[in-house]
Amino acid sequence: MKIVCSKENLLEGVNIVSKAIPSKTTMPILLCILIEANDGRIKLTANNMELGIETIIDGEISENGIIALDAKFFGDMVRRLPDGFITIENDSSMKTTITCSQTQFSLLAKTGDDFPYLKHLDKSDSMVLSQFTLKELISQTTFALSDKDTNKIMTGEYFHVKENKLMAVALDGHRISIRNILLNDSYEEKKLIIPGKTLNEISKILSGDPEKEVRIYIEKNNVMFEFDNTIIISRLIEGEYFDVDKMITDNYSTRVDVDRQSLFNCIERSTLFIKEGDKKPVVVNFTENNAEIKIRSEIGAFNENIDIAKKGEDLTIGFNPKFIMDVLKVIDDDTISMCLMGSKAPCFIRDEEKNYIYIVLPVNFNSN
Amino acid sequence: MKIVCSKENLLEGVNIVSKAIPSKTTMPILLCILIEANDGRIKLTANNMELGIETIIDGEISENGIIALDAKFFGDMVRRLPDGFITIENDSSMKTTITCSQTQFSLLAKTGDDFPYLKHLDKSDSMVLSQFTLKELISQTTFALSDKDTNKIMTGEYFHVKENKLMAVALDGHRISIRNILLNDSYEEKKLIIPGKTLNEISKILSGDPEKEVRIYIEKNNVMFEFDNTIIISRLIEGEYFDVDKMITDNYSTRVDVDRQSLFNCIERSTLFIKEGDKKPVVVNFTENNAEIKIRSEIGAFNENIDIAKKGEDLTIGFNPKFIMDVLKVIDDDTISMCLMGSKAPCFIRDEEKNYIYIVLPVNFNSN
């Protein structure tokens, strides 16, 4: 194989596929990026068996061929080379040289014979989102996923497509994120649970350009995302998802409108005396036009009052401060609405149109 | 005690004295910042018994007093408070409240009765540098100090003042940094060894303003730095320093002039295949107008040629790449000169005027 690419193109490609390199594995070949040069195309591929990524990069092929290079060293070599055109060439013993101007790295490549190639999905059943919408959706929901494998379904995000609507749901048993998106076209009903890790890696690769599309293809156990020059294939999580409609209610006895940034700053401050894993709740006392936010630990106490607009009953409720902050971080609105039904019932943070619904369960607190 | 300061002033003061808070200690009081309000002055002090720092901050005193507050929590509270004026007040039980607008933290302070107060040095013997010069000097030399306590003297930087000259020397047995500074005044001869940690903390506090002075006072075992509103007192390292003049020579058989940034980039690249602690040398082969830079490990090989101007004999020499990079990082000149006397002799990197002399010992290599 002999190819020439610009450093910029090569580095972009390596960065994209490296998202599918596992941090550890018992199969050394999975730590490699497969470089294929044939049919006039240079393709990079990585595959951690859950998630596979391939991308086509611009460049010139002098000699067709296939090699597999350790992803970490390959990336570091490309990053450290001077700007310019990079030549990658291997001899029959798989000794590979990577050259740019007066600089040359050499190392042994693998043949890639044992590399697990990606199988593309059938393209009959697809849906389309803009890169912007998908990137936003991911950042606005996946934080609520569980990172524990004890309940596999909670590590995945539920996509429910019905006609021209997509509902995305993430939950971990303590909180729920729901985003409702209007699609440009109508589709047959689809329900799928996409691993959170897949979505988070895709989000890093997506440009976020509202003018660019992502095409999503779905098969029974797999999903394929196609955008720009890149294809990402992931397993789906099997199983029946929770009944989301049952979790949502429009009943509330207290509604509080509050400046999002003020509330965020206040709750962030409140956590100062709380050690990680301390499970100390922040206690919020909603009265007329005022929220008093308190937290108390062995180290010290915090107290702050912020302005609110309240309708309905006064209420004191305890929260895990991180859960409230996570929600406030991903909402764009300047003012948010909290809908409450008492100190033991979930708190709903949502907009009028229900483009977003965040549900946070309360935490018991000792009133003091 | 009751005082009011702007968040900005208070935070600056806390950041300054926090440099003398130990990372661990058997004396809990050393983890505190002492706040003294009397004689119309608000003074913050911290002292880790090697290094003590005090600084005066602007503010209003409503009630004189002294308290000691945990430095970490105090700093975090001030940082998290909104911008504005902060009130610090304690009651007779040492319950201390820190208030800004609608936000209040409270925690228990210590009395500071067991706090080790700083003893100021006699001001009869002093010297003056600009803040810029001292800050530069520290960043250009201390990297060559030893971080191992096995030879205490190598953890300290040697200051030798003679007439209107200051020579600063740092060495760790493998390399030497020397900077020669012209002073505005002449002084009696002084020799002192200042702990590297002291200098590095001072460097973080110095503004680097060429118009602002640092006044340095010296006693037998202590040194005091005075600048802006801050006083820093440190122990000196006892002992006789190495004979620096004996280490310097003007004999060389090869002189190489090379573009500093090109050499740095090349050596940085060369380390890719070297694991931390591998002790693999980078091998440099100086020939007419060319330096070939090579490194080889089990993982792979690196090779690059860069342009040089050489006088004298051809030479192949091995270096610890980090040691050469450390030197190249702190020199401002675009072109540097390397003076060499063979593959077993130290390499001198220095300017004509000998404002700086860096000496790096070579490393054995297998020519291949």
XYZ file of C-alpha atoms in Angstrom:
736
model
C 0.000 0.000 0.000
C 1.139 3.546 -0.679
C -1.051 6.575 -0.076
C -0.596 10.332 0.293
C -3.008 12.529 2.283
C -2.878 15.972 3.817
C -2.157 15.935 7.539
C -5.467 17.726 8.102
C -7.574 15.084 6.329
C -5.704 12.205 7.854
C -5.934 13.615 11.369
C -9.639 14.289 11.033
C -10.223 10.725 9.883
C -8.106 9.237 12.652
C -9.904 11.333 15.267
C -13.292 10.172 13.990
C -12.632 6.443 13.934
C -10.612 6.507 17.180
C -13.928 6.967 19.024
C -14.506 3.252 18.418
C -11.147 2.134 19.839
C -11.793 0.296 23.133
C -9.888 1.420 26.231
C -9.086 -2.221 26.914
C -9.708 -5.468 25.142
C -8.575 -9.061 24.973
C -8.392 -8.803 21.149
C -5.310 -6.725 20.227
C -6.531 -6.144 16.661
C -9.360 -3.983 18.051
C -6.728 -1.462 19.182
C -5.872 -0.874 15.524
C -7.245 1.365 12.815
C -7.688 -0.500 9.548
C -6.518 1.487 6.521
C -7.892 0.244 3.210
C -6.817 1.756 -0.086
C -8.688 0.398 -3.074
C -11.344 1.314 -5.636
C -9.847 4.822 -5.536
C -10.928 5.292 -1.914
C -8.985 5.509 1.330
C -11.090 4.158 4.181
C -10.275 4.129 7.893
C -12.175 1.735 10.174
C -12.256 0.975 13.901
C -14.550 -1.468 15.666
C -14.925 -2.266 19.351
C -17.632 -4.893 18.638
C -20.370 -2.713 20.175
C -19.692 0.255 17.963
C -17.933 0.421 14.603
C -16.928 3.547 12.703
C -15.622 3.965 9.176
C -14.757 7.148 7.335
C -13.493 7.944 3.849
C -10.647 10.442 3.564
C -9.373 12.395 0.590
C -5.953 11.410 -0.666
C -4.027 9.799 -3.490
C -3.462 6.070 -3.821
C -0.213 5.023 -5.538
C -0.626 1.383 -4.587
C -3.712 -0.409 -3.264
C -3.484 -2.345 -0.023
C -4.689 -2.910 3.529
C -2.824 -2.419 6.814
C -3.833 -2.145 10.471
C -1.939 0.322 12.674
C -2.085 0.749 16.440
C -4.582 3.616 16.833
C -2.750 5.396 19.625
C 0.618 5.485 17.870
C -0.922 6.213 14.489
C -2.803 9.184 15.919
C 0.232 10.474 17.786
C 2.459 10.188 14.713
C 0.016 12.129 12.557
C -0.452 14.780 15.256
C 3.290 15.264 15.700
C 4.189 15.435 12.023
C 4.642 18.907 10.520
C 1.754 20.315 8.470
C 1.858 19.105 4.874
C 1.361 15.917 2.899
C 1.903 12.619 4.648
C 2.945 9.450 2.843
C 2.061 6.055 4.315
C 3.811 3.117 2.730
C 4.482 -0.466 3.717
C 6.814 -3.144 2.389
C 6.125 -6.865 2.061
C 7.282 -7.494 5.644
C 4.626 -4.969 6.873
C 7.307 -2.458 7.894
C 5.403 0.792 7.505
C 6.898 4.250 7.105
C 4.974 7.436 7.681
C 6.798 10.341 6.136
C 6.252 14.064 5.936
C 8.950 16.275 4.465
C 12.213 15.468 6.328
C 10.487 13.546 9.127
C 9.947 9.807 9.151
C 8.355 7.399 11.584
C 8.524 3.664 11.010
C 6.824 0.789 12.771
C 5.430 -2.657 12.088
C 1.827 -2.790 10.893
C -0.549 -5.746 11.122
C -2.089 -7.304 8.053
C -5.629 -6.756 9.350
C -6.555 -10.350 8.390
C -8.282 -10.801 11.755
C -9.917 -7.350 11.775
C -13.694 -7.553 12.285
C -15.030 -5.718 9.224
C -18.245 -3.746 9.549
C -21.372 -5.092 7.912
C -23.479 -2.259 6.499
C -27.188 -2.316 7.268
C -29.931 -2.621 4.729
C -30.948 0.874 3.637
C -34.668 0.261 3.154
C -35.818 1.633 6.516
C -34.345 5.056 7.350
C -35.069 8.375 9.010
C -33.381 11.774 8.749
C -32.373 14.375 11.334
C -30.130 17.399 10.998
C -26.674 17.062 12.579
C -27.558 20.000 14.794
C -30.760 18.389 16.089
C -29.148 15.045 16.854
C -26.121 16.611 18.562
C -28.362 18.833 20.706
C -30.710 15.993 21.529
C -27.857 13.826 22.761
C -26.328 16.500 24.986
C -29.766 17.365 26.401
C -30.700 13.840 27.451
C -27.899 11.295 27.895
C -26.694 12.804 31.198
C -29.718 11.138 32.831
C -28.674 7.637 31.713
C -27.397 5.129 34.213
C -23.692 4.304 33.957
C -24.204 1.054 35.836
C -24.669 -2.139 33.885
C -26.993 -3.649 36.514
C -30.025 -2.568 34.514
C -28.881 -2.603 30.916
C -31.986 -0.835 29.598
C -31.216 2.226 31.731
C -27.822 2.598 29.992
C -29.577 3.155 26.662
C -31.667 6.000 25.294
C -35.142 5.236 24.024
C -36.058 6.635 20.606
C -39.741 6.444 19.819
C -40.676 7.578 16.305
C -44.341 7.958 15.472
C -45.450 9.761 12.347
C -43.431 12.987 12.268
C -42.471 12.951 15.963
C -39.401 11.655 17.748
C -39.473 11.278 21.521
C -36.068 10.596 23.140
C -36.015 9.358 26.749
C -33.136 8.766 29.160
C -33.608 7.691 32.775
C -31.672 6.133 35.622
C -34.374 5.505 38.247
C -33.867 8.885 39.955
C -34.557 11.237 37.071
C -35.900 11.278 33.546
C -35.015 13.393 30.505
C -37.527 13.631 27.705
C -37.140 15.618 24.505
C -39.804 15.770 21.782
C -38.637 16.619 18.274
C -40.704 17.387 15.183
C -39.348 15.604 12.097
C -39.572 16.900 8.543
C -41.111 13.653 7.279
C -43.485 11.038 8.667
C -42.262 7.536 9.361
C -43.622 4.147 10.342
C -43.580 3.664 14.101
C -40.161 2.674 15.410
C -38.950 1.915 18.933
C -35.284 1.431 19.636
C -32.905 1.634 22.603
C -29.509 3.013 21.582
C -26.540 2.544 23.937
C -25.653 5.833 25.662
C -21.969 5.286 24.842
C -22.788 5.120 21.134
C -24.728 8.375 21.270
C -22.019 10.159 23.231
C -19.323 9.115 20.741
C -21.520 10.114 17.782
C -22.102 13.479 19.409
C -18.335 14.124 19.463
C -18.103 13.422 15.733
C -21.181 15.362 14.586
C -20.366 18.852 13.315
C -23.638 20.232 14.652
C -24.303 21.927 11.316
C -28.085 22.519 10.954
C -27.736 22.306 7.151
C -26.220 18.814 7.205
C -28.147 15.584 7.531
C -27.708 12.407 9.519
C -29.455 9.416 7.984
C -30.361 6.682 10.459
C -30.982 3.094 9.310
C -32.543 0.568 11.648
C -32.501 -3.237 11.675
C -33.641 -5.599 14.397
C -30.520 -5.442 16.579
C -28.456 -2.738 14.943
C -28.575 0.907 13.982
C -26.449 2.730 11.401
C -25.787 6.474 11.291
C -24.560 7.925 8.003
C -23.314 11.513 7.676
C -20.557 13.386 5.858
C -18.034 10.683 4.854
C -18.680 8.604 7.946
C -20.730 5.513 8.817
C -21.307 4.437 12.418
C -22.842 1.079 13.244
C -23.943 0.174 16.747
C -25.735 -2.677 18.434
C -29.088 -1.844 19.956
C -30.103 -2.763 23.488
C -32.749 -5.490 23.508
C -35.823 -5.430 25.697
C -39.078 -3.646 26.320
C -38.690 -0.015 27.441
C -40.568 1.524 30.368
C -44.034 2.971 29.816
C -43.060 6.613 29.539
C -46.590 8.002 29.215
C -47.416 6.681 32.683
C -44.612 8.749 34.174
C -45.978 12.040 32.878
C -48.778 13.947 34.540
C -50.185 17.434 34.232
C -51.351 17.603 37.835
C -49.504 19.935 40.142
C -50.265 21.970 43.240
C -47.346 24.396 43.014
C -45.784 26.020 39.997
C -42.609 28.054 40.319
C -41.075 30.199 37.589
C -37.461 31.101 38.271
C -34.449 32.541 36.481
C -32.484 29.509 35.320
C -28.979 30.939 35.753
C -29.702 32.344 39.240
C -31.023 28.993 40.410
C -28.075 27.169 38.869
C -25.508 29.496 40.493
C -27.236 29.185 43.830
C -27.392 25.383 43.796
C -23.804 25.152 42.592
C -22.710 27.293 45.548
C -24.803 25.246 47.940
C -22.751 22.102 47.325
C -19.536 23.546 48.744
C -19.710 21.783 52.085
C -20.921 18.487 50.611
C -18.438 15.720 49.981
C -18.812 13.519 46.912
C -21.165 10.625 47.726
C -22.458 12.382 50.833
C -26.036 12.262 49.542
C -26.905 15.467 51.383
C -29.980 17.046 49.823
C -30.300 20.710 49.054
C -33.514 21.862 50.721
C -35.655 24.401 48.882
C -38.447 26.268 50.625
C -40.814 27.899 48.134
C -42.895 30.736 49.604
C -44.475 33.847 48.103
C -41.969 35.337 45.602
C -39.057 33.695 47.369
C -37.118 30.435 47.357
C -34.846 29.838 50.333
C -32.154 27.325 49.434
C -30.344 25.630 52.306
C -27.836 22.893 52.814
C -26.120 21.832 56.014
C -23.295 19.382 56.710
C -20.836 18.722 59.525
C -18.482 21.227 57.916
C -20.777 24.212 57.579
C -24.053 25.621 56.332
C -25.275 27.456 53.250
C -28.275 29.715 52.865
C -29.500 31.837 49.974
C -32.732 33.513 48.917
C -33.695 33.989 45.300
C -36.653 35.647 43.633
C -39.347 33.450 42.120
C -42.910 33.712 40.803
C -45.094 31.103 42.516
C -48.618 29.884 41.833
C -50.262 27.483 44.253
C -49.208 26.151 47.629
C -46.043 26.816 49.622
C -43.724 23.824 49.621
C -40.457 22.574 51.072
C -38.653 19.875 49.094
C -35.213 18.226 49.041
C -33.180 17.406 45.939
C -29.881 15.865 44.967
C -28.279 19.156 43.882
C -26.389 17.525 40.999
C -29.618 16.277 39.419
C -31.125 19.770 39.361
C -27.894 21.306 38.030
C -27.660 18.693 35.247
C -31.121 19.717 34.042
C -30.532 23.474 34.312
C -27.327 23.132 32.268
C -29.078 21.759 29.181
C -32.085 24.073 29.004
C -31.754 27.178 26.839
C -34.717 29.121 28.277
C -33.869 32.055 30.551
C -36.794 31.283 32.843
C -37.787 27.756 33.760
C -40.969 26.340 35.279
C -40.956 23.779 38.081
C -44.236 21.915 38.630
C -44.573 20.233 42.016
C -47.137 18.089 43.813
C -45.712 17.984 47.335
C -42.438 17.143 49.011
C -42.634 13.404 48.204
C -43.646 13.698 44.551
C -41.450 14.161 41.473
C -40.584 17.647 40.303
C -41.304 18.402 36.634
C -39.214 20.992 34.842
C -40.815 21.593 31.451
C -41.782 24.155 28.861
C -45.364 24.923 27.825
C -45.035 23.093 24.502
C -43.458 20.055 26.205
C -40.486 20.148 23.868
C -38.679 19.099 27.014
C -39.817 17.394 30.209
C -37.295 16.716 32.964
C -38.435 14.791 36.021
C -36.356 14.711 39.200
C -37.361 12.593 42.188
C -37.143 14.361 45.562
C -34.878 13.255 48.420
C -35.897 12.930 52.059
C -34.549 15.687 54.270
C -34.579 16.588 57.932
C -36.215 19.938 58.295
C -33.947 22.130 60.445
C -14.182 40.441 64.069
C -16.227 42.019 61.317
C -14.751 43.065 57.987
C -16.025 43.945 54.516
C -13.898 43.514 51.356
C -14.613 43.287 47.669
C -14.691 39.733 46.340
C -11.878 40.647 43.969
C -9.501 41.830 46.714
C -10.351 38.986 49.027
C -9.912 36.359 46.324
C -6.570 37.783 45.243
C -5.338 37.714 48.835
C -6.574 34.177 49.434
C -4.941 32.965 46.217
C -1.620 34.529 47.227
C -1.354 33.126 50.744
C -2.788 29.723 49.733
C 0.566 29.019 48.057
C 1.910 28.396 51.558
C -0.801 25.902 52.547
C 0.787 22.437 52.834
C -0.775 19.555 50.898
C -0.570 17.458 54.037
C 0.514 18.097 57.584
C 0.246 16.705 61.094
C -0.592 20.223 62.370
C -4.206 21.028 61.354
C -3.756 24.757 62.041
C -1.347 24.940 59.073
C -4.286 24.163 56.759
C -5.825 27.479 57.832
C -5.489 31.041 56.627
C -5.165 33.468 59.533
C -7.243 36.612 59.119
C -6.150 39.517 61.328
C -8.083 42.763 61.429
C -6.430 45.437 63.524
C -4.504 48.723 63.273
C -6.760 49.524 60.315
C -5.285 46.659 58.285
C -6.678 43.315 57.128
C -3.879 40.783 56.904
C -4.051 37.206 55.578
C -1.290 34.757 56.553
C -0.418 31.142 55.765
C 2.640 29.220 56.891
C 3.779 25.681 56.099
C 6.879 26.062 58.327
C 9.233 26.109 55.291
C 7.514 28.993 53.602
C 5.262 31.672 55.054
C 3.235 34.252 53.137
C 1.313 37.263 54.358
C -0.566 39.853 52.357
C -2.531 42.981 53.191
C -5.890 43.429 51.504
C -8.062 46.522 51.124
C -11.279 46.502 53.074
C -13.220 48.011 55.946
C -12.925 46.874 59.539
C -16.060 47.257 61.683
C -14.627 45.230 64.535
C -11.032 44.153 65.153
C -10.276 40.483 65.655
C -8.430 37.352 64.573
C -9.798 34.112 63.144
C -8.311 31.126 61.300
C -10.340 29.536 58.484
C -9.683 26.316 56.594
C -7.926 27.558 53.445
C -9.654 25.224 51.024
C -13.181 26.028 52.187
C -12.419 29.717 52.605
C -11.094 29.923 49.050
C -14.027 27.951 47.644
C -16.562 30.098 49.488
C -15.052 33.323 48.176
C -14.824 31.928 44.634
C -18.455 30.780 44.647
C -19.928 33.969 46.062
C -21.414 36.436 43.590
C -19.327 39.494 42.660
C -19.714 42.280 45.181
C -18.801 43.086 48.761
C -18.250 40.210 51.141
C -18.788 40.484 54.890
C -16.890 38.165 57.232
C -18.129 38.155 60.811
C -17.760 35.822 63.756
C -19.561 35.544 67.077
C -18.044 34.699 70.457
C -18.430 30.948 69.791
C -16.318 31.393 66.619
C -19.304 30.670 64.375
C -18.331 32.617 61.290
C -20.650 33.837 58.554
C -19.479 34.899 55.136
C -22.167 36.888 53.404
C -22.565 38.512 50.018
C -25.918 39.972 49.048
C -28.559 37.220 49.571
C -25.985 34.424 49.930
C -24.569 33.208 53.229
C -22.081 30.537 54.190
C -21.429 29.715 57.808
C -18.846 27.504 59.454
C -16.787 27.259 62.615
C -13.493 29.171 62.626
C -10.484 28.476 64.812
C -9.113 31.068 67.189
C -5.649 30.953 65.635
C -4.061 30.772 69.106
C -1.751 27.988 67.904
C -1.002 29.572 64.520
C 2.752 29.930 63.869
C 3.092 33.658 63.205
C 5.752 34.841 60.771
C 8.815 36.599 62.126
C 9.905 39.370 59.795
C 13.596 39.556 58.952
C 15.899 42.412 59.773
C 15.863 44.858 56.883
C 19.486 45.981 57.007
C 20.762 43.676 54.263
C 18.725 43.777 51.073
C 18.892 43.637 47.302
C 16.414 44.666 44.610
C 15.228 43.007 41.388
C 12.297 43.834 39.159
C 9.337 41.467 39.406
C 9.830 40.703 35.732
C 13.467 39.720 36.156
C 12.858 37.464 39.148
C 9.872 35.754 37.537
C 11.818 35.138 34.326
C 14.885 33.940 36.208
C 12.859 31.387 38.139
C 11.112 29.943 35.080
C 14.411 29.791 33.190
C 16.324 27.828 35.816
C 14.324 25.854 38.396
C 13.331 23.109 35.923
C 16.888 21.764 36.308
C 16.547 21.294 40.077
C 16.327 17.847 41.569
C 12.948 16.897 43.003
C 14.511 14.148 45.104
C 15.397 14.913 48.691
C 18.412 12.553 48.659
C 20.725 15.479 47.992
C 19.062 18.459 49.638
C 21.399 21.024 48.047
C 20.282 19.976 44.558
C 16.679 20.857 45.468
C 17.702 24.491 45.988
C 18.765 27.232 43.605
C 22.070 28.943 44.232
C 22.054 32.752 44.174
C 25.539 34.280 44.063
C 25.585 38.066 44.265
C 28.878 39.843 43.630
C 29.012 43.564 43.054
C 26.271 44.283 40.483
C 25.960 40.697 39.247
C 23.635 37.900 40.229
C 24.384 34.376 39.077
C 21.555 31.858 39.585
C 22.372 28.148 39.298
C 20.146 25.063 39.355
C 21.420 21.519 38.827
C 20.398 17.922 39.421
C 23.562 15.988 38.511
C 22.536 15.495 34.866
C 22.162 19.091 33.756
C 22.871 22.635 34.887
C 21.026 25.919 34.323
C 22.947 29.156 34.816
C 21.581 32.634 34.324
C 23.664 35.794 34.840
C 21.792 38.999 35.637
C 23.079 42.564 35.816
C 21.711 44.397 38.869
C 21.042 48.124 39.058
C 23.114 48.487 42.249
C 26.239 46.899 43.687
C 26.013 44.730 46.796
C 28.266 42.962 49.254
C 28.951 39.384 48.199
C 26.120 37.025 49.128
C 25.712 33.290 48.630
C 22.429 31.619 49.375
C 20.580 28.437 48.430
C 16.829 29.038 48.119
C 14.475 26.028 48.093
C 13.128 25.419 44.579
C 9.605 25.083 45.970
C 9.835 28.574 47.465
C 10.920 30.071 44.149
C 8.218 28.277 42.192
C 5.500 29.505 44.563
C 6.884 33.064 44.461
C 6.906 32.924 40.679
C 3.166 32.198 40.684
C 2.507 35.271 42.838
C 4.797 37.735 41.033
C 2.967 39.893 38.507
C 5.985 39.967 36.198
C 5.680 43.739 35.880
C 9.105 45.192 34.882
C 8.224 48.474 36.628
C 7.604 46.825 40.008
C 10.282 45.852 42.500
C 10.941 42.834 44.642
C 13.093 43.589 47.683
C 15.000 40.590 49.021
C 16.262 40.511 52.635
C 18.743 37.883 53.739
C 19.604 36.499 57.173
C 21.715 33.488 58.051
C 19.029 30.823 57.569
C 16.145 32.774 56.093
C 15.241 34.951 53.160
C 12.355 37.409 52.857
C 10.799 38.674 49.622
C 8.762 41.869 49.792
C 6.634 43.129 46.885
C 3.255 44.782 46.356
C 1.332 44.126 49.596
C 2.953 40.763 50.157
C 5.785 39.367 52.276
C 7.178 35.869 51.738
C 9.586 34.323 54.219
C 11.420 31.074 53.490
C 14.083 28.977 55.124
C 17.349 28.701 53.224
C 19.085 25.403 52.492
C 22.254 25.053 54.544
C 25.556 23.832 53.145
C 28.349 24.676 50.748
C 27.297 24.852 47.083
C 29.190 23.188 44.237
C 32.078 25.017 42.565
C 30.214 26.319 39.548
C 33.217 27.948 37.856
C 34.884 24.538 37.525
C 31.920 23.241 35.547
C 32.240 25.888 32.867
C 34.716 25.714 30.022
C 35.185 27.584 26.755
C 36.848 24.649 25.002
C 34.900 22.935 22.299
C 35.632 21.031 19.111
C 32.208 21.387 17.469
C 29.859 24.320 17.428
C 26.380 23.978 15.967
C 23.972 26.847 15.339
C 20.404 25.694 14.856
C 16.894 27.101 14.744
C 15.540 26.628 18.239
C 11.931 25.880 17.357
C 12.836 23.405 14.605
C 15.098 21.488 16.958
C 12.460 21.528 19.685
C 9.711 20.263 17.362
C 11.977 17.540 16.041
C 13.019 16.283 19.474
C 9.455 16.431 20.734
C 8.367 14.245 17.816
C 11.243 11.859 18.395
C 9.929 10.826 21.815
C 6.734 9.269 20.455
C 7.860 5.670 20.711
C 9.570 6.134 24.082
C 7.759 5.128 27.239
C 8.129 7.246 30.386
C 11.201 6.057 32.306
C 12.510 4.156 29.288
C 15.767 6.142 29.314
C 16.109 5.794 25.547
C 18.429 8.500 24.239
C 17.753 10.568 21.178
C 20.808 10.231 18.955
C 21.977 13.291 17.047
C 24.464 13.022 14.211
C 25.946 16.420 13.338
C 27.498 16.592 9.858
C 28.031 19.421 7.383
C 24.859 21.613 7.423
C 22.741 18.724 8.681
C 21.688 17.124 11.931
C 20.124 13.685 11.671
C 17.993 12.967 14.732
C 17.126 9.340 15.438
C 15.467 7.316 18.116
C 14.591 3.641 18.091
C 12.603 1.477 20.482
C 10.872 -1.881 20.377
C 7.760 -0.100 19.123
C 9.192 1.793 16.190
C 11.786 4.193 14.863
C 11.999 7.921 14.224
C 14.276 9.766 11.844
C 14.459 13.428 10.867
C 16.990 15.747 9.252
C 17.213 19.411 10.080
C 19.384 22.209 8.757
C 22.254 23.465 10.929
C 25.380 25.588 10.625
C 28.349 23.628 11.947
C 31.915 24.675 12.757
C 34.479 22.032 13.703
C 34.312 18.267 13.761
C 31.446 15.930 12.890
C 29.955 14.332 15.968
C 27.342 11.796 17.056
C 25.953 12.226 20.576
C 23.065 10.880 22.644
C 20.789 12.910 24.928
C 17.870 12.474 27.241
C 15.365 14.228 24.950
C 13.475 15.814 27.855
C 16.613 17.581 29.080
C 17.218 19.232 25.699
C 13.544 20.189 25.348
C 13.499 21.736 28.848
C 16.369 24.022 27.830
C 14.944 24.950 24.429
C 11.641 25.902 26.057
C 13.151 28.643 28.233
C 15.460 30.341 25.721
C 14.046 33.328 23.822
C 16.656 33.407 21.014
C 15.496 32.165 17.605
C 18.853 30.525 16.935
C 20.790 28.689 19.618
C 24.409 27.559 19.780
C 25.466 24.123 20.994
C 29.135 23.756 21.935
C 30.401 20.181 22.073
C 33.647 18.397 22.880
C 32.888 14.825 21.846
C 30.221 12.237 22.476
C 31.187 11.700 26.134
C 31.496 15.375 27.139
C 28.777 17.772 28.281
C 26.937 19.867 25.715
C 26.848 23.632 26.354
C 23.934 25.661 25.069
C 24.774 29.319 25.582
C 24.696 32.799 24.140
C 27.774 34.867 23.287
C 27.379 37.151 26.322
C 26.853 34.180 28.627
C 23.612 35.597 29.953
C 22.648 31.956 29.940
C 24.639 28.744 30.055
C 22.826 25.407 29.971
C 24.860 22.240 30.347
C 23.393 18.834 29.503
C 25.338 15.632 30.074
C 25.262 13.144 27.196
C 23.811 9.618 27.440
C 25.440 6.444 26.121
C 23.848 5.085 22.986
C 24.232 2.092 20.715
C 25.047 3.350 17.266
C 22.762 1.611 14.827
